[in-house]
Coordinates of C-alpha atoms and ligand atoms in Angstrom, one line a residue:
X1 CA 0.0 0.0 0.0
X2 CA 1.0 3.6 -0.4
X3 CA 3.8 5.1 1.7
X4 CA 2.1 6.8 4.6
X5 CA 3.0 10.5 5.1
X6 CA 3.0 11.2 8.7
X7 CA 2.7 15.0 8.3
X8 CA -0.9 15.0 9.6
X9 CA 0.0 13.1 12.8
X10 CA -1.0 14.8 15.9
X11 CA 2.1 15.2 18.1
X12 CA 2.1 12.8 21.0
X13 CA -0.7 10.6 19.7
X14 CA 0.4 7.2 18.5
X15 CA -1.8 5.8 15.8
X16 CA -2.8 2.1 15.7
X17 CA -1.6 0.1 12.8
X18 CA -5.2 -0.1 11.5
X19 CA -5.6 3.7 11.7
X20 CA -2.4 4.2 9.8
X21 CA -3.5 1.7 7.1
X22 CA -6.9 3.3 6.7
X23 CA -5.3 6.7 6.4
X24 CA -2.9 5.4 3.8
X25 CA -5.8 3.9 1.9
X26 CA -7.7 7.2 2.0
X27 CA -4.6 9.1 0.7
X28 CA -4.6 6.6 -2.2
X29 CA -8.3 7.3 -2.8
X30 CA -7.7 11.0 -3.0
X31 CA -5.0 10.3 -5.5
X32 CA -7.4 8.2 -7.6
X33 CA -5.3 5.1 -7.0
X34 CA -8.1 2.8 -5.9
X35 CA -9.0 0.0 -8.3
X36 CA -12.4 -1.3 -9.3
X37 CA -14.1 1.8 -7.8
X38 CA -17.6 0.8 -9.0
X39 CA -19.2 -1.8 -6.6
X40 CA -20.2 -5.0 -8.3
X41 CA -21.6 -8.4 -7.6
X42 CA -19.4 -11.3 -8.6
X43 CA -15.7 -11.6 -9.2
X44 CA -13.6 -8.4 -9.3
X45 CA -11.3 -7.9 -12.4
X46 CA -7.7 -8.7 -11.7
X47 CA -8.3 -10.7 -8.6
X48 CA -8.3 -14.4 -8.6
X49 CA -9.7 -17.0 -6.2
X50 CA -6.9 -17.9 -3.9
X51 CA -5.2 -14.4 -3.9
X52 CA -4.0 -13.6 -0.4
X53 CA -3.7 -10.2 1.3
X54 CA -1.8 -8.8 4.2
X55 CA -4.1 -6.1 5.5
X56 CA -7.8 -5.6 5.5
X57 CA -7.4 -2.1 4.1
X58 CA -5.9 -3.7 0.9
X59 CA -9.3 -5.3 0.2
X60 CA -10.8 -1.8 0.1
X61 CA -8.1 -0.4 -2.2
X62 CA -8.5 -3.1 -4.8
X63 CA -12.4 -3.1 -4.6
X64 CA -12.7 -6.7 -3.3
X65 CA -14.5 -5.5 -0.1
X66 CA -15.2 -1.8 0.2
X67 CA -15.6 -1.6 4.0
X68 CA -12.8 -0.9 6.4
X69 CA -14.4 -2.6 9.4
X70 CA -17.9 -3.8 8.5
X71 CA -18.0 -7.5 7.6
X72 CA -20.7 -7.1 5.0
X73 CA -20.4 -4.9 1.9
X74 CA -23.4 -4.2 -0.3
X75 CA -24.7 -2.1 -3.1
X76 CA -28.0 -0.6 -4.2
X77 CA -29.9 -2.6 -6.8
X78 CA -33.0 -0.7 -8.0
X79 CA -35.0 0.2 -4.9
X80 CA -33.4 -2.7 -3.0
X81 CA -29.8 -3.8 -2.1
X82 CA -27.6 -6.8 -2.7
X83 CA -24.6 -8.0 -0.7
X84 CA -21.3 -7.9 -2.7
X85 CA -18.8 -9.4 -0.2
X86 CA -18.3 -10.5 3.3
X87 CA -15.1 -10.9 5.4
X88 CA -15.3 -13.9 7.6
X89 CA -13.2 -13.7 10.7
X90 CA -13.3 -16.1 13.6
X91 CA -15.2 -13.6 15.7
X92 CA -18.9 -13.5 16.6
X93 CA -19.4 -17.3 16.2
X94 CA -18.6 -17.2 12.5
X95 CA -17.2 -20.4 11.2
X96 CA -16.0 -22.0 8.0
X97 CA -15.9 -25.7 7.2
X98 CA -15.6 -27.5 3.9
X99 CA -16.9 -24.7 1.7
X100 CA -19.7 -23.7 4.1
X101 CA -19.6 -20.4 5.9
X102 CA -21.7 -19.7 9.0
X103 CA -21.9 -15.9 9.3
X104 CA -23.4 -13.8 12.0
X105 CA -25.0 -10.6 10.7
X106 CA -24.0 -7.2 11.8
X107 CA -25.3 -4.8 14.4
X108 CA -26.4 -5.4 17.9
X109 CA -23.2 -4.4 19.5
X110 CA -22.7 -1.1 21.3
X111 CA -20.1 0.7 19.2
X112 CA -18.8 2.6 22.2
X113 CA -17.9 -0.7 23.9
X114 CA -15.0 -2.6 22.3
X115 CA -16.4 -6.1 23.0
X116 CA -18.1 -8.9 21.2
X117 CA -21.1 -8.7 23.5
X118 CA -24.3 -7.7 21.8
X119 CA -26.5 -5.3 23.7
X120 CA -29.5 -5.3 21.5
X121 CA -31.2 -7.5 18.9
X122 CA -29.8 -7.3 15.4
X123 CA -32.1 -5.6 12.8
X124 CA -32.9 -6.7 9.3
X125 CA -31.4 -3.6 7.8
X126 CA -28.3 -2.6 5.8
X127 CA -25.8 -5.5 5.3
X128 CA -28.2 -8.1 6.9
X129 CA -31.0 -7.0 4.6
X130 CA -28.6 -7.1 1.7
X131 CA -27.6 -10.7 2.5
X132 CA -31.2 -11.7 2.8
X133 CA -31.9 -10.0 -0.6
X134 CA -28.9 -11.9 -2.1
X135 CA -30.4 -15.1 -0.7
X136 CA -33.8 -14.4 -2.3
X137 CA -32.2 -13.4 -5.6
X138 CA -29.7 -16.3 -5.5
X139 CA -27.1 -13.6 -6.1
X140 CA -23.4 -14.6 -5.5
X141 CA -21.4 -13.0 -2.7
X142 CA -17.6 -12.8 -2.6
X143 CA -16.2 -14.4 0.5
X144 CA -12.9 -13.4 2.0
X145 CA -11.7 -15.7 4.8
X146 CA -9.4 -14.5 7.5
X147 CA -7.1 -17.5 8.0
X148 CA -6.7 -17.4 11.7
X149 CA -6.5 -21.2 12.1
X150 CA -9.9 -20.9 13.7
X151 CA -11.8 -22.6 11.0
X152 CA -12.4 -26.3 11.2
X153 CA -10.8 -28.2 8.4
X154 CA -8.4 -25.4 7.4
X155 CA -5.3 -26.8 5.8
X156 CA -2.7 -25.2 8.0
X157 CA -0.3 -24.8 5.2
X158 CA 1.0 -21.5 6.6
X159 CA 3.5 -21.4 9.4
X160 CA 3.0 -19.2 12.4
X161 CA 4.8 -16.2 10.9
X162 CA 2.3 -16.3 8.0
X163 CA 1.7 -12.7 7.0
X164 CA -1.1 -12.9 4.4
X165 CA -4.1 -13.9 6.4
X166 CA -6.9 -12.7 4.1
X167 CA -7.8 -15.2 1.4
X168 CA -10.3 -14.6 -1.4
X169 CA -12.2 -17.8 -1.4
X170 CA -14.4 -17.0 -4.4
X171 CA -18.2 -16.8 -4.8
X172 CA -20.8 -18.2 -2.4
X173 CA -24.6 -18.3 -2.4
X174 CA -26.5 -17.5 0.7
X175 CA -28.4 -20.7 1.5
X176 CA -30.4 -19.9 4.6
X177 CA -31.0 -17.1 7.1
X178 CA -32.3 -17.8 10.6
X179 CA -32.8 -15.5 13.6
X180 CA -31.4 -17.0 16.7
X181 CA -30.4 -16.0 20.2
X182 CA -26.7 -15.1 20.3
X183 CA -24.4 -15.7 23.3
X184 CA -25.5 -12.4 24.8
X185 CA -29.2 -13.5 24.8
X186 CA -30.1 -11.0 22.0
X187 CA -31.3 -12.0 18.6
X188 CA -28.8 -12.3 15.8
X189 CA -29.1 -13.2 12.1
X190 CA -27.3 -16.4 11.2
X191 CA -26.5 -16.8 7.5
X192 CA -25.3 -20.1 6.0
X193 CA -23.4 -19.6 2.7
X194 CA -22.3 -22.4 0.4
X195 CA -19.4 -22.1 -2.0
X196 CA -20.3 -22.3 -5.6
X197 CA -18.8 -25.3 -7.3
X198 CA -16.4 -25.2 -10.2
X199 CA -14.1 -22.7 -8.6
X200 CA -10.4 -23.2 -8.1
X201 CA -9.6 -24.3 -4.6
X202 CA -7.6 -22.1 -2.3
X203 CA -5.0 -23.5 0.0
X204 CA -7.5 -23.1 2.8
X205 CA -9.8 -25.6 1.2
X206 CA -7.6 -28.2 -0.2
X207 CA -4.3 -29.9 0.7
X208 CA -3.3 -30.7 -2.8
X209 CA -4.4 -27.5 -4.4
X210 CA -4.4 -26.3 -7.9
X211 CA -3.8 -22.6 -7.7
X212 CA -0.9 -20.4 -8.3
X213 CA -2.1 -17.4 -6.5
X214 CA 0.9 -15.1 -6.7
X215 CA -0.5 -11.8 -7.8
X216 CA 0.7 -8.3 -7.9
X217 CA -1.2 -5.1 -8.1
X218 CA 0.5 -2.3 -10.0
X219 CA -0.5 0.4 -7.6
X220 CA 0.7 -1.3 -4.5
X221 CA 4.0 0.0 -3.1
X222 CA 3.5 -2.1 0.0
X223 CA 4.6 -5.4 -1.6
X224 CA 3.2 -8.8 -0.8
X225 CA 6.2 -10.5 0.8
X226 CA 5.7 -14.1 -0.3
X227 CA 7.2 -15.8 2.7
X228 CA 4.1 -17.9 2.5
X229 CA 5.4 -19.5 -0.6
X230 CA 5.3 -23.0 0.9
X231 CA 1.5 -23.0 0.7
X232 CA 1.4 -22.0 -2.9
X233 CA 1.3 -24.8 -5.4
X234 CA 1.8 -24.9 -9.1
X235 CA -1.1 -24.6 -11.4
X236 CA -2.2 -28.0 -12.7
X237 CA -2.2 -28.7 -16.4
X238 CA -4.9 -30.8 -18.1
X239 CA -3.1 -33.8 -19.7
X240 CA -6.2 -35.8 -20.9
X241 CA -9.5 -34.0 -21.4
X242 CA -11.7 -37.2 -20.9
X243 CA -10.4 -40.6 -20.0
X244 CA -13.8 -42.1 -20.5
X245 CA -13.8 -40.9 -24.1
X246 CA -17.4 -39.8 -23.9
X247 CA -18.7 -42.9 -22.2
X248 CA -19.5 -41.0 -19.0
X249 CA -22.1 -38.2 -18.6
X250 CA -19.3 -35.8 -17.7
X251 CA -15.8 -35.8 -19.1
X252 CA -13.2 -37.1 -16.6
X253 CA -10.0 -35.1 -17.1
X254 CA -6.5 -36.0 -15.9
X255 CA -4.5 -33.1 -14.4
X256 CA -0.9 -32.9 -13.1
X257 CA 1.4 -30.2 -12.0
X258 CA 3.3 -28.6 -14.9
X259 CA 6.6 -30.4 -14.1
X260 CA 5.0 -33.9 -13.6
X261 CA 6.0 -36.4 -16.3
X262 CA 4.0 -39.3 -14.9
X263 CA 1.8 -41.0 -17.5
X264 CA -1.5 -42.6 -16.6
X265 CA -1.3 -46.4 -16.8
X266 CA -3.0 -47.7 -19.9
X267 CA -6.3 -49.5 -19.4
X268 CA -9.7 -49.8 -21.1
X269 CA -12.3 -47.5 -19.7
X270 CA -15.6 -49.4 -19.2
X271 CA -19.0 -48.4 -17.9
X272 CA -20.2 -52.0 -17.2
X273 CA -18.5 -54.9 -15.6
X274 CA -17.0 -57.5 -17.9
X275 CA -17.9 -61.0 -17.0
X276 CA -15.0 -63.1 -18.3
X277 CA -16.6 -66.4 -17.2
X278 CA -20.0 -67.8 -17.3
X279 CA -21.6 -67.2 -13.9
X280 CA -24.9 -68.9 -13.0
X281 CA -27.2 -66.0 -12.5
X282 CA -30.8 -66.2 -11.3
X283 CA -33.4 -65.4 -14.0
X284 CA -34.0 -61.6 -13.7
X285 CA -37.2 -60.8 -12.0
X286 CA -38.0 -57.1 -11.8
X287 CA -41.0 -55.2 -10.6
X288 CA -44.3 -54.8 -12.5
X289 CA -44.9 -51.2 -11.4
X290 CA -46.1 -48.8 -14.0
X291 CA -46.6 -45.9 -11.6
X292 CA -42.9 -45.2 -11.0
X293 CA -42.9 -47.5 -8.0
X294 CA -44.8 -44.9 -6.0
X295 CA -46.8 -47.6 -4.3
X296 CA -43.6 -49.0 -2.9
X297 CA -45.2 -51.6 -0.7
X298 CA -46.4 -53.4 -3.8
X299 CA -43.1 -53.0 -5.7
X300 CA -41.2 -56.3 -5.9
X301 CA -37.9 -54.5 -5.6
X302 CA -38.9 -52.6 -2.5
X303 CA -40.2 -55.9 -1.0
X304 CA -36.7 -57.3 -1.6
X305 CA -35.3 -54.3 0.2
X306 CA -37.3 -55.4 3.3
X307 CA -40.1 -53.0 2.5
X308 CA -37.8 -50.0 3.0
X309 CA -37.0 -47.4 0.5
X310 CA -33.2 -47.5 0.0
X311 CA -33.2 -44.0 -1.5
X312 CA -34.9 -40.7 -0.6
X313 CA -36.7 -38.5 -3.1
X314 CA -33.4 -36.9 -4.1
X315 CA -32.0 -40.3 -5.0
X316 CA -29.6 -40.3 -2.1
X317 CA -29.2 -43.2 0.3
X318 CA -32.0 -43.1 2.9
X319 CA -29.5 -44.4 5.5
X320 CA -25.8 -44.9 5.4
X321 CA -25.8 -47.7 7.9
X322 CA -28.8 -49.9 6.8
X323 CA -28.7 -52.4 4.0
X324 CA -25.3 -53.3 2.7
X325 CA -27.2 -54.9 -0.3
X326 CA -29.6 -52.7 -2.2
X327 CA -32.0 -54.0 -4.8
X328 CA -32.4 -51.3 -7.4
X329 CA -34.9 -51.4 -10.2
X330 CA -33.3 -52.2 -13.5
X331 CA -33.8 -53.4 -17.1
X332 CA -36.1 -56.2 -16.1
X333 CA -38.5 -53.8 -14.3
X334 CA -41.5 -52.2 -15.9
X335 CA -40.9 -48.8 -14.2
X336 CA -39.3 -45.9 -16.1
X337 CA -36.0 -44.2 -15.5
X338 CA -37.8 -41.6 -13.4
X339 CA -38.2 -44.2 -10.6
X340 CA -36.4 -43.2 -7.5
X341 CA -35.2 -46.7 -7.0
X342 CA -32.9 -46.4 -10.1
X343 CA -29.8 -44.5 -9.0
X344 CA -26.4 -46.0 -9.5
X345 CA -26.4 -47.6 -12.9
X346 CA -26.1 -44.5 -15.0
X347 CA -22.5 -43.7 -14.5
X348 CA -21.0 -40.7 -12.6
X349 CA -23.4 -37.9 -11.6
X350 CA -20.7 -35.4 -10.5
X351 CA -17.7 -33.9 -12.2
X352 CA -14.7 -35.8 -11.1
X353 CA -11.1 -35.6 -12.1
X354 CA -7.9 -37.7 -11.8
X355 CA -4.9 -35.9 -10.3
X356 CA -1.4 -36.7 -9.1
X357 CA -1.3 -36.8 -5.3
X358 CA 2.0 -36.2 -3.5
X359 CA 2.4 -39.6 -1.9
X360 CA -0.2 -42.0 -3.2
X361 CA 0.2 -41.9 -6.9
X362 CA -2.9 -41.0 -8.9
X363 CA -6.1 -40.1 -7.0
X364 CA -9.6 -38.8 -7.7
X365 CA -11.1 -35.6 -6.6
X366 CA -14.5 -33.9 -7.1
X367 CA -14.8 -30.7 -9.0
X368 CA -18.2 -30.0 -7.5
X369 CA -19.9 -30.3 -4.1
X370 CA -21.2 -33.8 -3.4
X371 CA -24.0 -34.0 -0.8
X372 CA -23.8 -36.7 1.7
X373 CA -25.3 -40.1 0.8
X374 CA -25.2 -39.3 -3.0
X375 CA -24.1 -42.0 -5.4
X376 CA -20.6 -41.1 -6.6
X377 CA -19.3 -43.9 -8.9
X378 CA -19.2 -47.7 -9.4
X379 CA -16.1 -49.8 -9.0
X380 CA -16.0 -51.7 -12.3
X381 CA -13.6 -54.2 -13.8
X382 CA -13.3 -57.7 -15.1
X383 CA -15.3 -60.1 -12.9
X384 CA -13.9 -63.6 -12.4
X385 CA -13.6 -66.4 -9.8
X386 CA -9.9 -66.8 -10.1
X387 CA -7.9 -64.2 -8.2
X388 CA -4.7 -65.1 -10.0
X389 CA -6.3 -63.8 -13.1
X390 CA -4.5 -60.4 -13.1
X391 CA -1.1 -60.0 -14.8
X392 CA 0.5 -57.3 -12.7
X393 CA 2.8 -58.2 -9.8
X394 CA 1.1 -55.6 -7.6
X395 CA -2.3 -56.6 -8.8
X396 CA -3.6 -57.2 -5.2
X397 CA -4.2 -53.5 -4.8
X398 CA -6.4 -53.5 -7.9
X399 CA -8.5 -56.6 -7.2
X400 CA -11.5 -56.3 -4.8
X401 CA -13.7 -59.1 -3.5
X402 CA -17.2 -59.2 -4.6
X403 CA -20.1 -60.4 -2.5
X404 CA -19.2 -63.4 -0.4
X405 CA -15.5 -63.3 -1.4
X406 CA -15.5 -66.1 -4.0
X407 CA -15.6 -63.7 -6.9
X408 CA -13.3 -60.8 -7.7
X409 CA -13.2 -57.6 -9.7
X410 CA -9.9 -57.0 -11.4
X411 CA -9.3 -53.5 -12.6
X412 CA -5.8 -53.9 -14.0
X413 CA -6.8 -54.1 -17.6
X414 CA -10.3 -52.8 -17.7
X415 CA -11.9 -50.4 -15.2
X416 CA -13.5 -47.0 -14.6
X417 CA -12.7 -44.0 -12.4
X418 CA -13.1 -46.2 -9.3
X419 CA -9.7 -47.8 -9.8
X420 CA -8.0 -44.5 -9.0
X421 CA -9.6 -43.9 -5.7
X422 CA -7.1 -44.1 -2.8
X423 CA -7.5 -45.4 0.7
X424 CA -8.1 -43.1 3.7
X425 CA -8.3 -43.9 7.4
X426 CA -10.9 -41.1 7.4
X427 CA -12.7 -41.8 4.2
X428 CA -15.5 -39.8 2.6
X429 CA -16.9 -42.7 0.5
X430 CA -18.6 -45.9 1.5
X431 CA -19.2 -49.1 -0.5
X432 CA -22.6 -50.6 -1.0
X433 CA -23.5 -53.7 -3.0
X434 CA -26.3 -52.9 -5.5
X435 CA -28.1 -55.2 -7.8
X436 CA -29.7 -54.0 -11.0
X437 CA -33.3 -55.2 -11.2
X438 CA -32.6 -58.8 -10.3
X439 CA -32.3 -61.2 -7.4
X440 CA -28.6 -61.6 -7.8
X441 CA -26.9 -61.6 -4.5
X442 CA -23.9 -63.4 -5.9
X443 CA -23.0 -60.8 -8.5
X444 CA -24.0 -57.4 -7.2
X445 CA -22.2 -54.2 -8.3
X446 CA -19.8 -52.5 -5.9
X447 CA -21.0 -48.9 -5.7
X448 CA -19.4 -45.9 -3.9
X449 CA -21.6 -43.4 -2.1
X450 CA -20.7 -40.1 -0.2
X451 CA -20.3 -40.8 3.5
X452 CA -20.5 -37.0 4.2
X453 CA -20.8 -33.7 2.3
X454 CA -17.8 -33.5 0.1
X455 CA -16.7 -30.0 -0.9
X456 CA -15.4 -29.3 -4.5
X457 CA -11.7 -30.0 -4.8
X458 CA -11.6 -32.6 -2.1
X459 CA -9.9 -36.0 -2.8
X460 CA -12.3 -39.0 -2.7
X461 CA -11.3 -42.0 -0.6
X462 CA -12.7 -45.1 0.9
X463 CA -11.4 -47.4 3.6
X464 CA -9.4 -50.3 1.9
X465 CA -9.4 -52.2 5.2
X466 CA -11.9 -54.8 4.5
X467 CA -10.9 -55.4 0.9
X468 CA -7.1 -55.6 0.9
X469 CA -4.8 -58.5 1.5
X470 CA -1.3 -57.3 1.9
X471 CA 0.4 -54.7 4.1
X472 CA 0.6 -51.2 2.7
X473 CA 2.2 -48.2 4.2
X474 CA -0.6 -45.7 4.5
X475 CA 0.1 -42.1 3.6
X476 CA -3.2 -40.6 4.4
X477 CA -1.8 -38.7 7.3
X478 CA -4.2 -39.9 9.9
X479 CA -2.6 -41.2 13.0
X480 CA -5.4 -43.5 14.0
X481 CA -4.9 -47.1 15.0
X482 CA -5.7 -47.9 11.4
X483 CA -2.8 -45.9 10.0
X484 CA -1.3 -49.1 8.5
X485 CA -3.6 -51.2 6.5
X486 CA -4.0 -54.8 7.3
X487 CA -5.1 -56.7 4.3
X488 CA -7.2 -59.9 4.5
X489 CA -5.3 -63.1 4.1
Ligands
LIG501 C1 -6.5 -48.9 -6.3 S1 -5.0 -48.1 -6.4 C2 -5.5 -46.4 -6.3 C3 -4.8 -45.6 -7.4 C4 -3.4 -45.5 -7.3 N1 -3.0 -44.4 -6.4 C5 -2.7 -45.3 -8.7 O1 -1.9 -44.4 -8.9 O2 -3.1 -46.1 -9.6 C6 -4.3 -48.6 -4.9 C7 -2.8 -48.1 -4.8 O3 -2.8 -46.7 -4.5 C8 -1.8 -46.5 -3.5 N2 -2.5 -46.0 -2.3 C9 -3.8 -45.9 -2.2 N3 -4.1 -45.3 -1.0 C10 -3.0 -45.1 -0.3 C11 -2.6 -44.5 0.9 N4 -3.5 -44.1 1.8 N5 -1.3 -44.4 1.2 C12 -0.4 -44.9 0.3 N6 -0.6 -45.4 -0.9 C13 -1.9 -45.5 -1.2 C14 -1.1 -47.8 -3.2 O4 0.0 -47.8 -4.0 C15 -2.1 -48.8 -3.7 O5 -1.4 -50.0 -4.1

């Protein structure tokens, strides 16, 4: 920021750092050195998601958040208003976790008392009203996080001397607003904001990030000293635009850092298991429903599910714990594709990508938010009864047991995205066996579902424990008892 001229200092009165910075910013404004002077909704030109800043006043100078101390910035829109940005600090019960911000509205505090304690109810006016309007209008809000190590799930990539605590975390949508009693007993407005998917991850949100966020602003004489360099990672480069070659609903790209020369192992991308032997399968017997299986007590597939609906109306698992075997409606059923009991046999439903991890070889991460209990992908390969079938010496890691353990899925030669998903001692995916409109308990499909909400950019993982046979040194950084994986003999 601009060199501060101390001519105007009152003798004897020492200014706080914030006062000096605000004054410097005001001098820059008088000299027409502010950037992006017109308030706007959405991204601000010249500023990228992941850019970090040293001082709050800088946000004002560059037009990212045009308030020196208020957390909510907003602008007029017709006769109404819209929020443009918020700065989320760890104060006032604010919180950030996995792309979700909990933000306590402004007001209610006695400005003459420098404390967090509210002394009257917050009002639905100014910034609070603007945030509500943004929620109603589904208008995006810029979120700047203050990385104070207060947020749950923050990748603490910065060391203690980290000097650039403000991170532009991109655009969020206001999801809900509630009025609740704050700690002081007075009413506050609580806003929940969700990060819009398809945005680059910042090093706050992802351990193996994708952004190079070193930026310079021409008018800044106060240079960003990048002693934080360790947390910045190279921009990833797209190596393959779609490994499924159009077979999946969304292209699955392969990305690596610029200097990575590793090539993806060659294999055939499949969207259905390949049965290399003749397996005796029961004659398919689907349901006769013509009403979309609405009357589920009469639906033969629901009856097989013990009269329970395995999926809710959003086609997400009704329960993560119940039913390890799910009978879905399929080709032998009379219902249509709109039936809520047809979920996991249509390929991936979220944008996924293959990337090079630091210590586990290739891995899979999601490019969009995946709600808990959603279907993520199948684990497909060649199905056979002889586990010596594979040709690679390390094939154990690429062969999973199916059903009762007498049949195996080998993904060494043919497979889908499931073959690249790594183990974690704290996984975000869970396996379920799913049939496809038949009685077949022997040859179900292995399907992966989200065990929790998974933010965009997060690596996908499941627990290999029950499906592995050898000993593998685990690099998932969890120091639980399971930190080394015992494989089944
Ligand atoms: C099914 S593959 C997963 C994809 C694999 N990373 C690749 O590059 O093809 C299983 C192999 O990934 C590696 N792997 C998976 N999870 C791991 C973990 N938590 N720690 C270390 N290595 C892991 C091991 O080499 C294992 O043999």
